mmCIF file of C-alpha atoms in Angstrom:
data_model
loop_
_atom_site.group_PDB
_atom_site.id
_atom_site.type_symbol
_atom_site.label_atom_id
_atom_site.label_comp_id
_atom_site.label_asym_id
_atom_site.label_seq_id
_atom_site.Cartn_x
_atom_site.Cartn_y
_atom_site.Cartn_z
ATOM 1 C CA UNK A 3 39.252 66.273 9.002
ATOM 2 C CA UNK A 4 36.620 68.906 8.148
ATOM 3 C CA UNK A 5 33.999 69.805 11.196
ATOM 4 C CA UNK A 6 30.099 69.557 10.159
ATOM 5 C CA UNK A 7 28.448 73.149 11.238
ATOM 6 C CA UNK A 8 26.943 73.570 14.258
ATOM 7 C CA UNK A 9 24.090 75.170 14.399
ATOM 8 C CA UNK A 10 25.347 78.232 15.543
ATOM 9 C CA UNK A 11 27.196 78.358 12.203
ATOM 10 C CA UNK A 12 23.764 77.833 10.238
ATOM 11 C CA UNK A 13 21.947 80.482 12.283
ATOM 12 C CA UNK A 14 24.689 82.476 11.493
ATOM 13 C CA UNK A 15 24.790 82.041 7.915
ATOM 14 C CA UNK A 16 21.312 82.498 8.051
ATOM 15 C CA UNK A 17 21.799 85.892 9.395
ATOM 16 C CA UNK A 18 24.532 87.107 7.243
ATOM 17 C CA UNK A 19 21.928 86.026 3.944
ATOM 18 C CA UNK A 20 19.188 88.234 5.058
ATOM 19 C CA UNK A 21 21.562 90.749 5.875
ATOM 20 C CA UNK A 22 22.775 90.963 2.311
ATOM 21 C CA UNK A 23 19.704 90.063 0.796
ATOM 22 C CA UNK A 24 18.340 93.644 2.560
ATOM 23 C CA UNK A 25 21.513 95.384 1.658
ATOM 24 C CA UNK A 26 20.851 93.886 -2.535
ATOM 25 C CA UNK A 27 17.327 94.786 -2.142
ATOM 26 C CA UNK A 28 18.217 98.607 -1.153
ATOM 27 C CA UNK A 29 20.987 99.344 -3.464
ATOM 28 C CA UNK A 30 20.274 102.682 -5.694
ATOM 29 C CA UNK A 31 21.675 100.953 -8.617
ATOM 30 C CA UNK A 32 18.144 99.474 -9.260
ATOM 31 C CA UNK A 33 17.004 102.625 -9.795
ATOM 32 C CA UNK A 34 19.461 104.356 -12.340
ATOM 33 C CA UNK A 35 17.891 105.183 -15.764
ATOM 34 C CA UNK A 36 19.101 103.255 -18.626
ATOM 35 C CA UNK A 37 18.592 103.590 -22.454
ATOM 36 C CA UNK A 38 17.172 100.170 -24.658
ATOM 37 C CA UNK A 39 18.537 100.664 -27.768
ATOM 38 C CA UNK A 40 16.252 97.503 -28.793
ATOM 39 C CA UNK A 41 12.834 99.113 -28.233
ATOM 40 C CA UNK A 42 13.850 102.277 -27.550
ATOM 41 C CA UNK A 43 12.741 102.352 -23.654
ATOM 42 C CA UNK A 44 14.369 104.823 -21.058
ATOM 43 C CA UNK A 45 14.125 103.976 -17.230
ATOM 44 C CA UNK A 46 14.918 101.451 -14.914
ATOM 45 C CA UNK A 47 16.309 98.015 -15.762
ATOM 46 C CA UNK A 48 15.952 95.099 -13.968
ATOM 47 C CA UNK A 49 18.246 92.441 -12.144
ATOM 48 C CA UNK A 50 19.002 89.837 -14.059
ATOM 49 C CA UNK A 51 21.512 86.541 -14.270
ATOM 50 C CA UNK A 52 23.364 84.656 -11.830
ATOM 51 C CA UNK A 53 25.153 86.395 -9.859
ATOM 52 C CA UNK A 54 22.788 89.204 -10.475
ATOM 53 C CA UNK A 55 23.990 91.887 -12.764
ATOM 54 C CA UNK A 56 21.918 95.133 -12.121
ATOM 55 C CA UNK A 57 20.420 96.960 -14.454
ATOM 56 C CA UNK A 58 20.597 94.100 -17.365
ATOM 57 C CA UNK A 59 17.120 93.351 -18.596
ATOM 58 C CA UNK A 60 14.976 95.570 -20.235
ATOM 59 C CA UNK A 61 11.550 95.805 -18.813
ATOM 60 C CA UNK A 62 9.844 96.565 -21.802
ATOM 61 C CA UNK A 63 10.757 94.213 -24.870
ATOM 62 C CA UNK A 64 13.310 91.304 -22.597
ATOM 63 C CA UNK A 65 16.408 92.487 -23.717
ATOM 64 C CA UNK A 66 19.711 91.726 -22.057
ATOM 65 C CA UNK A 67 23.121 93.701 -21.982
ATOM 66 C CA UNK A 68 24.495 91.000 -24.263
ATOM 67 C CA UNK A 69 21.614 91.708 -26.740
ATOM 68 C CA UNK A 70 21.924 95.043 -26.903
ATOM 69 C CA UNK A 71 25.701 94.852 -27.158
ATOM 70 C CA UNK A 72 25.218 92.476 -30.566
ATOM 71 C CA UNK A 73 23.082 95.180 -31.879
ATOM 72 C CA UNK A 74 25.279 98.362 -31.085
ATOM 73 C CA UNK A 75 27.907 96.399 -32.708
ATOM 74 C CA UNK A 76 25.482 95.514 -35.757
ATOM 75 C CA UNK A 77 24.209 99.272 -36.297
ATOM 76 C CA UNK A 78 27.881 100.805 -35.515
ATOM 77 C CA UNK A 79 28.900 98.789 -38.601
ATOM 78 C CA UNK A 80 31.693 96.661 -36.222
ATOM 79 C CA UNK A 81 30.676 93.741 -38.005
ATOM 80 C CA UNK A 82 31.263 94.869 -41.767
ATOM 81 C CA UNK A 83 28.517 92.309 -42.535
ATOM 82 C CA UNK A 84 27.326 92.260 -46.477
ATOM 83 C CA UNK A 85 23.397 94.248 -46.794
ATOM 84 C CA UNK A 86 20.700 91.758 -46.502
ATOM 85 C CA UNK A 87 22.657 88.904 -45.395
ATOM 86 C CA UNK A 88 21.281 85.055 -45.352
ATOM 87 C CA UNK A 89 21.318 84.478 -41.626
ATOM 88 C CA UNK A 90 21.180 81.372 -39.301
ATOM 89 C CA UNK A 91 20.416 82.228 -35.732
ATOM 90 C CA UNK A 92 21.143 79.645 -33.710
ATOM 91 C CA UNK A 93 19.078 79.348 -30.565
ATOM 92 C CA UNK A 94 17.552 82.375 -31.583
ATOM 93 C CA UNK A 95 16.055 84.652 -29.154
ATOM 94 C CA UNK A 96 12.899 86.494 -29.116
ATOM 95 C CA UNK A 97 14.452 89.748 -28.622
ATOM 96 C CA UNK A 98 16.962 89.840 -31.695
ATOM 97 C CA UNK A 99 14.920 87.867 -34.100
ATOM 98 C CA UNK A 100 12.665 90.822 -35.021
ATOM 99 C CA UNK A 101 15.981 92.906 -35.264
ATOM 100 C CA UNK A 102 18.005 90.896 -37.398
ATOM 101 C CA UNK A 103 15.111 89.798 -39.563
ATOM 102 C CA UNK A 104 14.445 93.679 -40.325
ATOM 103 C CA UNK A 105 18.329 93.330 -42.470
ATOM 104 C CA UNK A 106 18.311 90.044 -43.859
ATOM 105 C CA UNK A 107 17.047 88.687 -47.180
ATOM 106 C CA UNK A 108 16.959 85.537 -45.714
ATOM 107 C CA UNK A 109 16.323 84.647 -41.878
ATOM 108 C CA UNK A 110 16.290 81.275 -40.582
ATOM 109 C CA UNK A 111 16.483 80.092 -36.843
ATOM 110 C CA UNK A 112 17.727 76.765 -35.645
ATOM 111 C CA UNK A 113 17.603 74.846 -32.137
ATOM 112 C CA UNK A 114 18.342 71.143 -31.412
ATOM 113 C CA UNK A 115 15.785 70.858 -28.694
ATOM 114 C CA UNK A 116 13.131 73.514 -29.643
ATOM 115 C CA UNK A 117 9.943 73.581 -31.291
ATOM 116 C CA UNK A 118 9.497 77.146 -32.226
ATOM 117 C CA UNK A 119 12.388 77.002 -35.077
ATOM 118 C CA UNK A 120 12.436 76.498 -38.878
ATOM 119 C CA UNK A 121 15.386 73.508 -38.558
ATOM 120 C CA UNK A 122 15.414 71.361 -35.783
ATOM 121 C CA UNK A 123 19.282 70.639 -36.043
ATOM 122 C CA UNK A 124 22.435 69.687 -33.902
ATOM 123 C CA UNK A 125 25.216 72.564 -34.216
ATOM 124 C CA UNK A 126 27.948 69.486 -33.762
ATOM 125 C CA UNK A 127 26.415 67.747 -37.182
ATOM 126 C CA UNK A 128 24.573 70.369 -38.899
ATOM 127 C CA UNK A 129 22.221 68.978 -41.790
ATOM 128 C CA UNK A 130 23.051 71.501 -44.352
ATOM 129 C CA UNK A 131 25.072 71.823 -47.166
ATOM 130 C CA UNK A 132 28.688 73.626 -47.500
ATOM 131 C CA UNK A 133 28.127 77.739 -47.990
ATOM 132 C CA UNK A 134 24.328 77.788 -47.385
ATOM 133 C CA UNK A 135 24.758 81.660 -45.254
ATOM 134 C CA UNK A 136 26.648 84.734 -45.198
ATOM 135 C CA UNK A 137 25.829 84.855 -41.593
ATOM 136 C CA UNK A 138 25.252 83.091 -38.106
ATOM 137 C CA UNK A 139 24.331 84.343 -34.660
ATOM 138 C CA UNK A 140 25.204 81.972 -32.209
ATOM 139 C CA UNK A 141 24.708 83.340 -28.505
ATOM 140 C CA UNK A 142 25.335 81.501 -25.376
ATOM 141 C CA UNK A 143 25.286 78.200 -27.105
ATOM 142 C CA UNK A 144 28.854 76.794 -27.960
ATOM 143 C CA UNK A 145 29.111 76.060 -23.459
ATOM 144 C CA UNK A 146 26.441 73.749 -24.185
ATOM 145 C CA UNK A 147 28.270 71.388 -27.014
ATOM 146 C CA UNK A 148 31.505 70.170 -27.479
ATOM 147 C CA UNK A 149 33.174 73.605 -29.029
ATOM 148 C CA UNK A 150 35.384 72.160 -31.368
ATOM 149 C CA UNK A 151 33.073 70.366 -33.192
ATOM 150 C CA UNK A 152 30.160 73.121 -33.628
ATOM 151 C CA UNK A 153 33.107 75.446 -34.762
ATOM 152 C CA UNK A 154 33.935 72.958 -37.770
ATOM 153 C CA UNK A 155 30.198 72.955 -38.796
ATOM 154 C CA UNK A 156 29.834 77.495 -38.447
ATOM 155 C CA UNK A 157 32.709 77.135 -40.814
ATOM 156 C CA UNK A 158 31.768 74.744 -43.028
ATOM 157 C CA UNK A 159 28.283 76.140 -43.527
ATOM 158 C CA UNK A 160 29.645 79.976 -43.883
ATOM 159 C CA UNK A 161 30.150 81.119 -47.591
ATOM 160 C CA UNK A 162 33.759 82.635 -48.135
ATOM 161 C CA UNK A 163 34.200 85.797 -46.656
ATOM 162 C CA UNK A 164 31.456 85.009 -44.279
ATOM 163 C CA UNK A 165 30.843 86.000 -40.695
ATOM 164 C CA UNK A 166 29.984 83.860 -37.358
ATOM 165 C CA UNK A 167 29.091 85.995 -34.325
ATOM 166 C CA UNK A 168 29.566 84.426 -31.211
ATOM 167 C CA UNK A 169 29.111 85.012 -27.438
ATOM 168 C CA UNK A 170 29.888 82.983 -24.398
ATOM 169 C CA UNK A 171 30.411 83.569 -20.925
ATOM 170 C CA UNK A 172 34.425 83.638 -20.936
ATOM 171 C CA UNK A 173 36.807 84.029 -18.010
ATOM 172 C CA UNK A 174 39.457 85.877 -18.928
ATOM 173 C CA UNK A 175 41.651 85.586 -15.741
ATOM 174 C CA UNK A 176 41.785 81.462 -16.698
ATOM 175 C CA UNK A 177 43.923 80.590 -19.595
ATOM 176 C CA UNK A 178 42.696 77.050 -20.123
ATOM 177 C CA UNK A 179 38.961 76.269 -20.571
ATOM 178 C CA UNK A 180 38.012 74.012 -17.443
ATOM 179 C CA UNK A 181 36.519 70.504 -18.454
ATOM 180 C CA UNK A 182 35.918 68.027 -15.914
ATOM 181 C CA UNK A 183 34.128 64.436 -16.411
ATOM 182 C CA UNK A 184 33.567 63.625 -13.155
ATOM 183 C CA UNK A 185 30.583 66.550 -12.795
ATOM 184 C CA UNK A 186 28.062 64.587 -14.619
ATOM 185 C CA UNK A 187 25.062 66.252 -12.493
ATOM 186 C CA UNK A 188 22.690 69.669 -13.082
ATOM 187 C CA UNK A 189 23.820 70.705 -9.439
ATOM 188 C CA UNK A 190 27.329 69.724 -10.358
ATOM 189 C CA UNK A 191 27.674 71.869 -13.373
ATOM 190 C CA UNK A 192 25.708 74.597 -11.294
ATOM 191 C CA UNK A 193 28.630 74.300 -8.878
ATOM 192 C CA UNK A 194 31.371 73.970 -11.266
ATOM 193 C CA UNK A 195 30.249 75.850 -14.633
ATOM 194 C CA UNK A 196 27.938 78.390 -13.573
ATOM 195 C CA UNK A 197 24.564 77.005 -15.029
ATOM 196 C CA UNK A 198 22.810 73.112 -14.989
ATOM 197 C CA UNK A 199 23.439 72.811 -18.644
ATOM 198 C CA UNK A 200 26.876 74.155 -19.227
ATOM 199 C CA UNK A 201 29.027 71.346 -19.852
ATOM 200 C CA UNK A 202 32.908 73.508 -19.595
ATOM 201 C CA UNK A 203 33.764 77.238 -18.431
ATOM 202 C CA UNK A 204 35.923 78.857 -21.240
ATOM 203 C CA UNK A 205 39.246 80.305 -20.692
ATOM 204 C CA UNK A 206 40.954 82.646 -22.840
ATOM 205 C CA UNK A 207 42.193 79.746 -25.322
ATOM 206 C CA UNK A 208 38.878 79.828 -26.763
ATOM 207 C CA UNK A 209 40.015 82.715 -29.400
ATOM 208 C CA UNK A 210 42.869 79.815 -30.314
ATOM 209 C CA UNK A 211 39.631 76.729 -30.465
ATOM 210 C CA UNK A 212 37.744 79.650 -32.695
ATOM 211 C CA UNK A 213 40.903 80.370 -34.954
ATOM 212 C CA UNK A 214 41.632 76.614 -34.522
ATOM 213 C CA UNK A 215 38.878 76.024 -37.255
ATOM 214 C CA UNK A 216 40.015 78.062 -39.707
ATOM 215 C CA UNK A 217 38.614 81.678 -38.298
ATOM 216 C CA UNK A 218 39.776 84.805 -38.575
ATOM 217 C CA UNK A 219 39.014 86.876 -35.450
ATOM 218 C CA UNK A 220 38.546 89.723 -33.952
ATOM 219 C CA UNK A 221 36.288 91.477 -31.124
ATOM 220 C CA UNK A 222 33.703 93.963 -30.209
ATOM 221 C CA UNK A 223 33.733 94.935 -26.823
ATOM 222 C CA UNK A 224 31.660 97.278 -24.774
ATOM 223 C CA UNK A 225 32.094 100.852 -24.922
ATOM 224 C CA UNK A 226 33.165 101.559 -21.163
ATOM 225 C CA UNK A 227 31.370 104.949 -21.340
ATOM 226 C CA UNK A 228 28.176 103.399 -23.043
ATOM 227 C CA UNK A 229 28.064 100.329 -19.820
ATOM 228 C CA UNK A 230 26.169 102.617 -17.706
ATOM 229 C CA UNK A 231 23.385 104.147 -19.783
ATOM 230 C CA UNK A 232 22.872 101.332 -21.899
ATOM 231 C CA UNK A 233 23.051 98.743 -18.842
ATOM 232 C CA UNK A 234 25.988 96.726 -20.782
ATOM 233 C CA UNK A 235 28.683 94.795 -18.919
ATOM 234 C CA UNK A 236 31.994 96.068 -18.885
ATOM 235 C CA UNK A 237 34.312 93.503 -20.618
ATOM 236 C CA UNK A 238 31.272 91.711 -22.203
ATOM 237 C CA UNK A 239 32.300 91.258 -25.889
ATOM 238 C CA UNK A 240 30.891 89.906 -29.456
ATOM 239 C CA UNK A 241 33.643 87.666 -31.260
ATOM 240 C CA UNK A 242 33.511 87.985 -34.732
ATOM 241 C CA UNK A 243 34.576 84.821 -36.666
ATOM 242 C CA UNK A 244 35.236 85.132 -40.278
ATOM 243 C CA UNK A 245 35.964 82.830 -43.188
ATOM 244 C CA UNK A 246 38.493 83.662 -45.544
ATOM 245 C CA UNK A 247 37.381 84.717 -48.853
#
């Protein structure tokens, strides 16, 4: 049988938050000088995500390490993407839009419960026909939809010999993604999956669920000397999904 704290044990825990909180707020981290190779700013980054990363959002245009890391990759040429690609972004966000528009002929964003897109559609049942892009950006979205099915539909709607980019939050010490249908609440998937609308936490079998729907794939992960001055995260990585020719 499990004892209900005292309240010794809350004024206690109550103590020991404040105490880190003080310890968080004073870290020199916050102050090391990073590089946005987005908008070009040099200085501090904030604190950003949960559990905070430091130095991960750029003060001046938004960005965060995961955006920055999609364009390194983009203007390293990682990506071997075609010039002036047609491009679906996928819950597109403010700070890439601008960049990826700059080097496509055609850019179109896409969102199932936004406003502020040019197709309103659902990644699981995409209205569009077979080979409509050469590329799609999809960033932080396939936790938020049953995986499988959005992968059949990034296929589908890829030309041949075209390229999905993808990013997730993955844990790569778990080999099986963790589903469970009894967390059915926003606080429950808080608890169990990290954020209120993640619905699973992916394990490593996710590069099998990508290849699983007819993928090829490989990786772009960051640099480990360019995590400090750029403010990436160290293992953070962009999956590149490609469509056989």
């Amino acid at each position: 049988m499990t004892a209900e704290p005292t309240r010794q044990d809350r004024r206690e825990l109550r103590r020991r938050l404040k105490k880190t909180m003080r310890r968080f707020l004073e870290d020199p981290r916050h102050d090391v000088p990073r590089q946005c190779n987005m908008c070009g700013y040099h200085g501090p980054f904030s604190v950003h995500g949960s559990p905070p990363r430091f130095g991960a959002r750029c003060p001046r245009c938004g960005s965060l390490d995961r955006h920055r890391l999609f364009v390194l990759g983009w203007t390293s040429g990682a990506y071997a993407l075609p010039d002036a690609p047609r491009v679906l972004h996928f819950a597109p966000e403010a700070a890439l839009g601008s960049f990826i528009r700059e080097g496509a002929v055609e850019y179109v964003t896409a969102d199932l419960m936004r406003d502020d897109v040019d197709l309103k559609i659902n990644i699981e049942d995409i209205d569009l026909p077979d080979a409509s892009f050469e590329v799609i950006v999809c960033n932080h979205v396939l936790e938020h939809v049953n995986t499988p099915l959005a992968l059949t539909e990034l296929y589908r709607i890829l030309v041949p010999g075209g390229t999905a980019l993808l990013s997730f939050p993955i844990e790569e010490g778990m080999a099986e993604t963790y589903r469970n249908p009894e967390v059915t609440t926003d606080f429950e998937r808080l608890l169990h999956f990290g954020q209120r609308d993640h619905v699973l936490s992916f394990g490593t079998d996710i590069r099998e669920m990508i290849r699983g729907a007819g993928f090829g794939l490989s990786e772009f992960a960051t640099p480990p000397e360019r995590h400090v001055d750029m403010g990436l995260a160290l293992g953070s990585r962009i999956f590149i999904a490609k469509k056989a020719a």
